PDB file of C-alpha atoms and ligand atoms in Angstrom:
ATOM      1  CA  MET A   1     127.041 112.305 116.799  1.00 50.00           C
ATOM      2  CA  THR A   2     128.598 113.097 119.855  1.00 51.00           C
ATOM      3  CA  ALA A   3     129.902 116.811 121.102  1.00 51.00           C
ATOM      4  CA  LEU A   4     133.279 114.998 121.628  1.00 52.00           C
ATOM      5  CA  GLN A   5     133.027 114.340 116.964  1.00 54.00           C
ATOM      6  CA  ASN A   6     131.593 117.751 116.620  1.00 60.00           C
ATOM      7  CA  THR A   7     135.021 119.324 117.409  1.00 75.00           C
ATOM      8  CA  LEU A   8     137.556 117.117 116.050  1.00 87.00           C
ATOM      9  CA  PRO A   9     139.208 117.751 112.749  1.00 95.00           C
ATOM     10  CA  LYS A  10     137.291 116.621 108.720  1.00 98.00           C
ATOM     11  CA  LYS A  11     139.160 113.518 107.659  1.00 98.00           C
ATOM     12  CA  ARG A  12     140.479 114.667 104.712  1.00 98.00           C
ATOM     13  CA  ILE A  13     138.992 112.679 101.853  1.00 98.00           C
ATOM     14  CA  ALA A  14     139.722 111.515  97.990  1.00 99.00           C
ATOM     15  CA  VAL A  15     137.336 109.810  95.405  1.00 99.00           C
ATOM     16  CA  LEU A  16     139.134 108.059  93.054  1.00 98.00           C
ATOM     17  CA  ILE A  17     136.912 107.539  90.018  1.00 98.00           C
ATOM     18  CA  SER A  18     136.996 106.839  85.928  1.00 98.00           C
ATOM     19  CA  GLY A  19     132.539 107.130  85.056  1.00 98.00           C
ATOM     20  CA  GLY A  20     129.371 108.622  86.013  1.00 97.00           C
ATOM     21  CA  GLY A  21     129.999 109.416  89.916  1.00 98.00           C
ATOM     22  CA  THR A  22     127.140 108.646  91.166  1.00 98.00           C
ATOM     23  CA  ASN A  23     129.195 106.721  94.280  1.00 98.00           C
ATOM     24  CA  LEU A  24     130.570 109.790  94.659  1.00 98.00           C
ATOM     25  CA  GLN A  25     127.434 111.814  93.885  1.00 98.00           C
ATOM     26  CA  ALA A  26     126.259 110.528  97.034  1.00 99.00           C
ATOM     27  CA  LEU A  27     129.753 110.530  99.001  1.00 99.00           C
ATOM     28  CA  ILE A  28     129.677 114.557  98.200  1.00 99.00           C
ATOM     29  CA  ASP A  29     125.895 114.083  99.603  1.00 98.00           C
ATOM     30  CA  ALA A  30     126.104 112.959 102.771  1.00 98.00           C
ATOM     31  CA  CYS A  31     130.156 114.921 103.571  1.00 98.00           C
ATOM     32  CA  GLU A  32     128.298 118.761 102.707  1.00 98.00           C
ATOM     33  CA  LYS A  33     125.860 117.677 106.246  1.00 98.00           C
ATOM     34  CA  PRO A  34     127.709 119.474 108.686  1.00 97.00           C
ATOM     35  CA  ASP A  35     128.162 116.610 111.401  1.00 96.00           C
ATOM     36  CA  PHE A  36     130.217 114.163 108.995  1.00 98.00           C
ATOM     37  CA  PRO A  37     133.598 113.982 110.265  1.00 98.00           C
ATOM     38  CA  ALA A  38     134.602 113.579 106.437  1.00 98.00           C
ATOM     39  CA  GLU A  39     134.733 116.324 103.740  1.00 98.00           C
ATOM     40  CA  ILE A  40     136.260 115.824 100.031  1.00 98.00           C
ATOM     41  CA  VAL A  41     139.320 118.183  99.435  1.00 98.00           C
ATOM     42  CA  LEU A  42     140.650 116.675  96.149  1.00 98.00           C
ATOM     43  CA  VAL A  43     139.016 114.105  93.148  1.00 98.00           C
ATOM     44  CA  ILE A  44     140.674 112.204  90.744  1.00 98.00           C
ATOM     45  CA  SER A  45     139.822 110.383  88.046  1.00 98.00           C
ATOM     46  CA  ASN A  46     142.095 108.811  85.391  1.00 97.00           C
ATOM     47  CA  LYS A  47     139.985 109.379  82.422  1.00 97.00           C
ATOM     48  CA  LYS A  48     139.621 113.801  80.432  1.00 97.00           C
ATOM     49  CA  GLU A  49     135.533 112.702  80.074  1.00 98.00           C
ATOM     50  CA  ALA A  50     134.616 110.827  83.700  1.00 98.00           C
ATOM     51  CA  PHE A  51     130.790 112.154  83.959  1.00 98.00           C
ATOM     52  CA  GLY A  52     131.992 112.354  88.105  1.00 98.00           C
ATOM     53  CA  LEU A  53     134.980 115.523  87.562  1.00 98.00           C
ATOM     54  CA  GLU A  54     131.582 118.391  86.503  1.00 98.00           C
ATOM     55  CA  ARG A  55     130.060 116.326  89.665  1.00 98.00           C
ATOM     56  CA  ALA A  56     132.729 117.668  92.001  1.00 98.00           C
ATOM     57  CA  LYS A  57     133.378 120.772  90.152  1.00 98.00           C
ATOM     58  CA  LYS A  58     129.535 120.940  91.231  1.00 98.00           C
ATOM     59  CA  ALA A  59     130.380 121.167  94.704  1.00 98.00           C
ATOM     60  CA  GLN A  60     132.966 122.935  94.011  1.00 98.00           C
ATOM     61  CA  ILE A  61     135.047 120.387  95.121  1.00 98.00           C
ATOM     62  CA  PRO A  62     139.220 120.801  93.074  1.00 98.00           C
ATOM     63  CA  THR A  63     139.734 117.988  90.205  1.00 98.00           C
ATOM     64  CA  LYS A  64     142.305 115.872  88.724  1.00 98.00           C
ATOM     65  CA  ILE A  65     142.424 114.383  85.498  1.00 98.00           C
ATOM     66  CA  LEU A  66     146.143 112.010  85.779  1.00 98.00           C
ATOM     67  CA  SER A  67     145.696 110.164  83.326  1.00 95.00           C
ATOM     68  CA  HIS A  68     147.644 107.134  82.512  1.00 89.00           C
ATOM     69  CA  LYS A  69     148.414 107.639  79.326  1.00 92.00           C
ATOM     70  CA  ASP A  70     150.459 110.742  79.952  1.00 95.00           C
ATOM     71  CA  TYR A  71     152.599 107.946  81.853  1.00 96.00           C
ATOM     72  CA  GLU A  72     154.634 104.747  81.271  1.00 95.00           C
ATOM     73  CA  THR A  73     154.453 102.647  83.946  1.00 96.00           C
ATOM     74  CA  ARG A  74     152.056 101.871  86.144  1.00 95.00           C
ATOM     75  CA  GLU A  75     154.631 102.435  89.342  1.00 97.00           C
ATOM     76  CA  HIS A  76     155.256 106.271  87.405  1.00 97.00           C
ATOM     77  CA  PHE A  77     151.430 106.363  87.256  1.00 97.00           C
ATOM     78  CA  ASP A  78     150.973 105.393  90.455  1.00 98.00           C
ATOM     79  CA  ARG A  79     154.354 107.462  92.126  1.00 98.00           C
ATOM     80  CA  GLU A  80     153.411 111.362  91.365  1.00 98.00           C
ATOM     81  CA  LEU A  81     148.837 110.240  92.504  1.00 98.00           C
ATOM     82  CA  HIS A  82     151.240 109.212  95.591  1.00 98.00           C
ATOM     83  CA  GLU A  83     153.059 112.834  95.116  1.00 98.00           C
ATOM     84  CA  THR A  84     149.484 114.196  94.561  1.00 98.00           C
ATOM     85  CA  LEU A  85     147.851 113.242  97.543  1.00 98.00           C
ATOM     86  CA  VAL A  86     150.332 114.465 100.084  1.00 98.00           C
ATOM     87  CA  LYS A  87     149.601 117.056  98.601  1.00 98.00           C
ATOM     88  CA  SER A  88     146.050 117.847  98.939  1.00 98.00           C
ATOM     89  CA  GLU A  89     146.685 116.308 102.753  1.00 98.00           C
ATOM     90  CA  VAL A  90     144.515 113.555 102.196  1.00 98.00           C
ATOM     91  CA  ASP A  91     143.612 111.451 105.638  1.00 98.00           C
ATOM     92  CA  LEU A  92     141.847 108.614 103.258  1.00 98.00           C
ATOM     93  CA  VAL A  93     141.670 107.543  99.866  1.00 98.00           C
ATOM     94  CA  CYS A  94     137.670 106.728  98.215  1.00 99.00           C
ATOM     95  CA  LEU A  95     138.250 104.286  95.035  1.00 98.00           C
ATOM     96  CA  ALA A  96     134.319 104.269  93.369  1.00 98.00           C
ATOM     97  CA  GLY A  97     134.614 102.992  90.275  1.00 97.00           C
ATOM     98  CA  PHE A  98     138.412 103.624  89.845  1.00 97.00           C
ATOM     99  CA  LEU A  99     139.431 101.522  86.362  1.00 94.00           C
ATOM    100  CA  ARG A 100     142.672 100.824  87.425  1.00 93.00           C
ATOM    101  CA  LEU A 101     144.428  97.966  89.141  1.00 93.00           C
ATOM    102  CA  LEU A 102     146.709 100.532  91.520  1.00 96.00           C
ATOM    103  CA  THR A 103     150.252  98.355  92.605  1.00 97.00           C
ATOM    104  CA  SER A 104     151.043  96.908  95.595  1.00 97.00           C
ATOM    105  CA  HIS A 105     153.753  99.355  96.181  1.00 98.00           C
ATOM    106  CA  PHE A 106     150.420 101.909  96.441  1.00 98.00           C
ATOM    107  CA  VAL A 107     148.866 100.061  98.706  1.00 98.00           C
ATOM    108  CA  GLU A 108     151.015  99.786 101.399  1.00 98.00           C
ATOM    109  CA  GLN A 109     151.859 103.600 101.033  1.00 98.00           C
ATOM    110  CA  TRP A 110     147.963 103.721 101.789  1.00 98.00           C
ATOM    111  CA  HIS A 111     147.605 100.753 103.829  1.00 98.00           C
ATOM    112  CA  ASN A 112     144.082 100.670 106.076  1.00 98.00           C
ATOM    113  CA  LYS A 113     143.079 104.004 104.532  1.00 98.00           C
ATOM    114  CA  LEU A 114     142.143 103.001 100.731  1.00 98.00           C
ATOM    115  CA  ILE A 115     138.620 101.707 100.559  1.00 98.00           C
ATOM    116  CA  ASN A 116     136.964 100.441  97.836  1.00 98.00           C
ATOM    117  CA  ILE A 117     133.508  99.550  97.155  1.00 98.00           C
ATOM    118  CA  HIS A 118     132.326  96.281  94.647  1.00 98.00           C
ATOM    119  CA  PRO A 119     128.888  95.126  93.670  1.00 98.00           C
ATOM    120  CA  SER A 120     128.486  91.856  95.250  1.00 98.00           C
ATOM    121  CA  LEU A 121     128.589  90.192  98.372  1.00 98.00           C
ATOM    122  CA  LEU A 122     132.732  89.618  98.686  1.00 98.00           C
ATOM    123  CA  PRO A 123     134.974  87.033  99.617  1.00 98.00           C
ATOM    124  CA  ALA A 124     131.431  85.767  95.906  1.00 98.00           C
ATOM    125  CA  PHE A 125     131.612  87.219  92.893  1.00 98.00           C
ATOM    126  CA  LYS A 126     135.244  89.102  92.247  1.00 98.00           C
ATOM    127  CA  GLY A 127     136.022  90.827  89.533  1.00 96.00           C
ATOM    128  CA  LEU A 128     133.996  92.235  85.978  1.00 96.00           C
ATOM    129  CA  ASN A 129     131.035  90.868  84.432  1.00 98.00           C
ATOM    130  CA  VAL A 130     129.195  90.350  88.541  1.00 98.00           C
ATOM    131  CA  HIS A 131     125.712  90.963  87.710  1.00 98.00           C
ATOM    132  CA  GLN A 132     125.741  88.214  85.151  1.00 98.00           C
ATOM    133  CA  ARG A 133     127.155  85.470  87.009  1.00 98.00           C
ATOM    134  CA  ALA A 134     125.938  85.609  90.138  1.00 98.00           C
ATOM    135  CA  LEU A 135     122.289  86.045  87.857  1.00 98.00           C
ATOM    136  CA  ASP A 136     123.953  82.649  86.793  1.00 98.00           C
ATOM    137  CA  ALA A 137     125.000  80.836  89.766  1.00 98.00           C
ATOM    138  CA  GLY A 138     121.001  81.250  90.787  1.00 98.00           C
ATOM    139  CA  VAL A 139     121.643  82.034  93.626  1.00 98.00           C
ATOM    140  CA  ARG A 140     119.211  84.536  95.812  1.00 98.00           C
ATOM    141  CA  PHE A 141     120.528  87.448  97.099  1.00 98.00           C
ATOM    142  CA  THR A 142     123.743  89.363  96.161  1.00 98.00           C
ATOM    143  CA  GLY A 143     125.343  92.902  97.212  1.00 98.00           C
ATOM    144  CA  CYS A 144     127.801  94.895  98.098  1.00 98.00           C
ATOM    145  CA  THR A 145     130.393  95.497  99.705  1.00 98.00           C
ATOM    146  CA  VAL A 146     132.876  98.275 101.177  1.00 98.00           C
ATOM    147  CA  HIS A 147     136.137  96.934 101.883  1.00 98.00           C
ATOM    148  CA  ILE A 148     140.001  98.446 103.012  1.00 98.00           C
ATOM    149  CA  VAL A 149     141.761  97.445 100.196  1.00 98.00           C
ATOM    150  CA  ARG A 150     144.801  94.764 100.131  1.00 97.00           C
ATOM    151  CA  ALA A 151     146.907  93.809  96.950  1.00 95.00           C
ATOM    152  CA  GLU A 152     145.185  91.569  95.643  1.00 95.00           C
ATOM    153  CA  MET A 153     141.899  93.051  93.279  1.00 92.00           C
ATOM    154  CA  ASP A 154     138.911  92.535  95.451  1.00 94.00           C
ATOM    155  CA  ALA A 155     140.177  91.384  98.352  1.00 94.00           C
ATOM    156  CA  GLY A 156     141.219  92.847 102.413  1.00 98.00           C
ATOM    157  CA  PRO A 157     139.233  93.421 105.357  1.00 98.00           C
ATOM    158  CA  ILE A 158     135.610  94.455 104.686  1.00 98.00           C
ATOM    159  CA  ILE A 159     133.238  97.630 106.684  1.00 98.00           C
ATOM    160  CA  ILE A 160     129.996  97.001 105.493  1.00 98.00           C
ATOM    161  CA  GLN A 161     127.800  95.388 102.951  1.00 98.00           C
ATOM    162  CA  ALA A 162     124.093  94.729 102.475  1.00 98.00           C
ATOM    163  CA  ALA A 163     122.415  92.799 101.057  1.00 98.00           C
ATOM    164  CA  VAL A 164     120.560  92.684  97.957  1.00 98.00           C
ATOM    165  CA  PRO A 165     118.235  89.680  96.749  1.00 98.00           C
ATOM    166  CA  ILE A 166     117.590  89.337  93.151  1.00 98.00           C
ATOM    167  CA  LEU A 167     114.127  88.464  91.732  1.00 98.00           C
ATOM    168  CA  GLN A 168     112.637  86.218  89.439  1.00 96.00           C
ATOM    169  CA  ASN A 169     112.481  87.918  86.184  1.00 97.00           C
ATOM    170  CA  ASP A 170     115.911  90.309  86.936  1.00 98.00           C
ATOM    171  CA  THR A 171     117.760  90.997  83.612  1.00 98.00           C
ATOM    172  CA  GLU A 172     121.419  92.281  84.968  1.00 98.00           C
ATOM    173  CA  SER A 173     120.244  96.243  83.881  1.00 98.00           C
ATOM    174  CA  ILE A 174     117.749  95.144  87.226  1.00 98.00           C
ATOM    175  CA  LEU A 175     119.490  93.447  89.397  1.00 98.00           C
ATOM    176  CA  ALA A 176     122.816  96.816  89.186  1.00 98.00           C
ATOM    177  CA  ALA A 177     120.697  99.439  89.217  1.00 98.00           C
ATOM    178  CA  ARG A 178     119.251  97.399  92.589  1.00 98.00           C
ATOM    179  CA  ILE A 179     122.242  96.937  93.867  1.00 98.00           C
ATOM    180  CA  LEU A 180     123.596 100.811  92.945  1.00 98.00           C
ATOM    181  CA  LYS A 181     120.565 102.186  95.068  1.00 98.00           C
ATOM    182  CA  SER A 182     122.304 100.112  98.647  1.00 98.00           C
ATOM    183  CA  GLU A 183     125.881 100.813  96.361  1.00 98.00           C
ATOM    184  CA  HIS A 184     124.439 104.426  97.609  1.00 98.00           C
ATOM    185  CA  GLU A 185     123.319 103.861 101.434  1.00 98.00           C
ATOM    186  CA  VAL A 186     126.326 101.858 102.632  1.00 98.00           C
ATOM    187  CA  TYR A 187     129.724 103.192 101.274  1.00 98.00           C
ATOM    188  CA  PRO A 188     128.380 106.943 102.419  1.00 98.00           C
ATOM    189  CA  LYS A 189     127.283 104.489 106.694  1.00 98.00           C
ATOM    190  CA  ALA A 190     131.342 103.282 105.313  1.00 98.00           C
ATOM    191  CA  LEU A 191     132.927 106.693 105.571  1.00 98.00           C
ATOM    192  CA  TYR A 192     131.243 107.837 108.394  1.00 98.00           C
ATOM    193  CA  LEU A 193     132.807 104.480 110.933  1.00 98.00           C
ATOM    194  CA  MET A 194     135.702 104.605 108.921  1.00 98.00           C
ATOM    195  CA  ALA A 195     136.784 108.989 109.845  1.00 98.00           C
ATOM    196  CA  THR A 196     134.948 108.185 113.574  1.00 97.00           C
ATOM    197  CA  GLY A 197     136.797 105.663 113.735  1.00 97.00           C
ATOM    198  CA  ASP A 198     134.030 103.576 114.800  1.00 97.00           C
ATOM    199  CA  ALA A 199     135.375 100.780 112.593  1.00 98.00           C
ATOM    200  CA  TYR A 200     138.387  99.687 112.692  1.00 97.00           C
ATOM    201  CA  VAL A 201     140.900  97.542 110.982  1.00 97.00           C
ATOM    202  CA  GLU A 202     142.679  94.090 113.482  1.00 96.00           C
ATOM    203  CA  GLY A 203     144.802  91.934 111.224  1.00 92.00           C
ATOM    204  CA  ASP A 204     142.306  91.021 108.947  1.00 94.00           C
ATOM    205  CA  LYS A 205     139.121  91.982 110.242  1.00 98.00           C
ATOM    206  CA  VAL A 206     137.113  95.876 110.455  1.00 98.00           C
ATOM    207  CA  LEU A 207     136.264  95.023 114.488  1.00 97.00           C
ATOM    208  CA  LEU A 208     133.072  97.822 115.017  1.00 97.00           C
ATOM    209  CA  LYS A 209     132.508 100.007 118.225  1.00 96.00           C
ATOM    210  CA  ASN A 210     129.458  99.148 119.915  1.00 79.00           C
ATOM    211  CA  ARG A 211     126.773  98.918 117.021  1.00 83.00           C
ATOM    212  CA  GLY A 212     123.086  97.849 116.884  1.00 87.00           C
ATOM    213  CA  ALA A 213     121.486  94.511 117.253  1.00 92.00           C
ATOM    214  CA  LEU A 214     120.506  92.365 113.995  1.00 93.00           C
ATOM    215  CA  PRO A 215     118.176  91.180 112.631  1.00 93.00           C
ATOM    216  CA  ASP A 216     119.394  86.778 113.376  1.00 95.00           C
ATOM    217  CA  SER A 217     118.370  86.544 110.099  1.00 95.00           C
ATOM    218  CA  LEU A 218     117.246  87.612 106.601  1.00 95.00           C
ATOM    219  CA  ILE A 219     115.374  85.240 104.910  1.00 96.00           C
ATOM    220  CA  HIS A 220     114.613  85.145 100.850  1.00 97.00           C
ATOM    221  CA  PRO A 221     111.845  83.674  98.961  1.00 96.00           C
ATOM    222  CA  ILE A 222     109.581  84.590 102.438  1.00 92.00           C
ATOM    223  CA  LEU A 223     106.836  81.838 102.589  1.00 91.00           C
TER     224      LEU A 223
HETATM  225  C1  GRF B   1     130.242 101.106  91.100  1.00 59.16           C
HETATM  226  O1  GRF B   1     129.494  99.953  90.492  1.00 59.16           O
HETATM  227  C2  GRF B   1     130.939 100.787  91.666  1.00 59.16           C
HETATM  228  O2  GRF B   1     130.948  99.207  92.767  1.00 59.16           O
HETATM  229  C3  GRF B   1     132.217  99.956  91.213  1.00 59.16           C
HETATM  230  O3  GRF B   1     131.836 100.310  89.478  1.00 59.16           O
HETATM  231  C4  GRF B   1     130.821 101.449  89.862  1.00 59.16           C
HETATM  232  C5  GRF B   1     131.299 103.042  89.940  1.00 59.16           C
HETATM  233  O4  GRF B   1     129.860 103.550  89.131  1.00 59.16           O
HETATM  234  N1  GRF B   1     133.586 100.158  91.780  1.00 59.16           N
HETATM  235  P1  GRF B   1     130.034 105.132  89.477  1.00 59.16           P
HETATM  236  O5  GRF B   1     130.693 105.659  89.137  1.00 59.16           O
HETATM  237  O6  GRF B   1     129.051 104.992  91.330  1.00 59.16           O
HETATM  238  O7  GRF B   1     128.309 105.553  89.214  1.00 59.16           O
END
């Protein structure tokens, strides 16, 4: 963190959830660090029973329930969502287990400002039931991806990925838990990169400023 970054205003973040909100918790924990370049100003859930709302309240973050059932169409719901975000002067929106497809109009309104986490190494295993599909495919690595949202589901410029090995005796739930742990590591890192501008979108890719060296390969199994 440079002295300059310390003086910049923090990016205002909204997190959209539908459930338990463990990724929300990881973002809350990161944002509580004084040097972190972002602050969560609003948590929105489309489900009133989502446990993530309790996490937000505990951290004294304003919450809002926007139930899609109260809106006639997807367009009406997304319009209200958009207006709520604008009213809170939100800079970046993080989807964290938000189980609702957004209209392409909304995605365009938040072009390059809408971020999602998906529990696979995209573009592999888009959609649902990803862990079982990875197990069935017999791949040695799966993982998670934080990406900029585009209108197509689980697609868009990739900010960060974590490769997670699949082990011989993995069940769906064991694998899901291992991946979730890595999600909690990468989502705050992705938000950091976007909030500082160290990551920026150019065309279909996210480019990075001055990052460290990487190993040439990750190999699994180890011989
Ligand atoms: C995570 O696995 C995330 O990748 C997916 O939905 C799940 C949300 O989990 N999009 P949580 O609510 O953050 O615990």
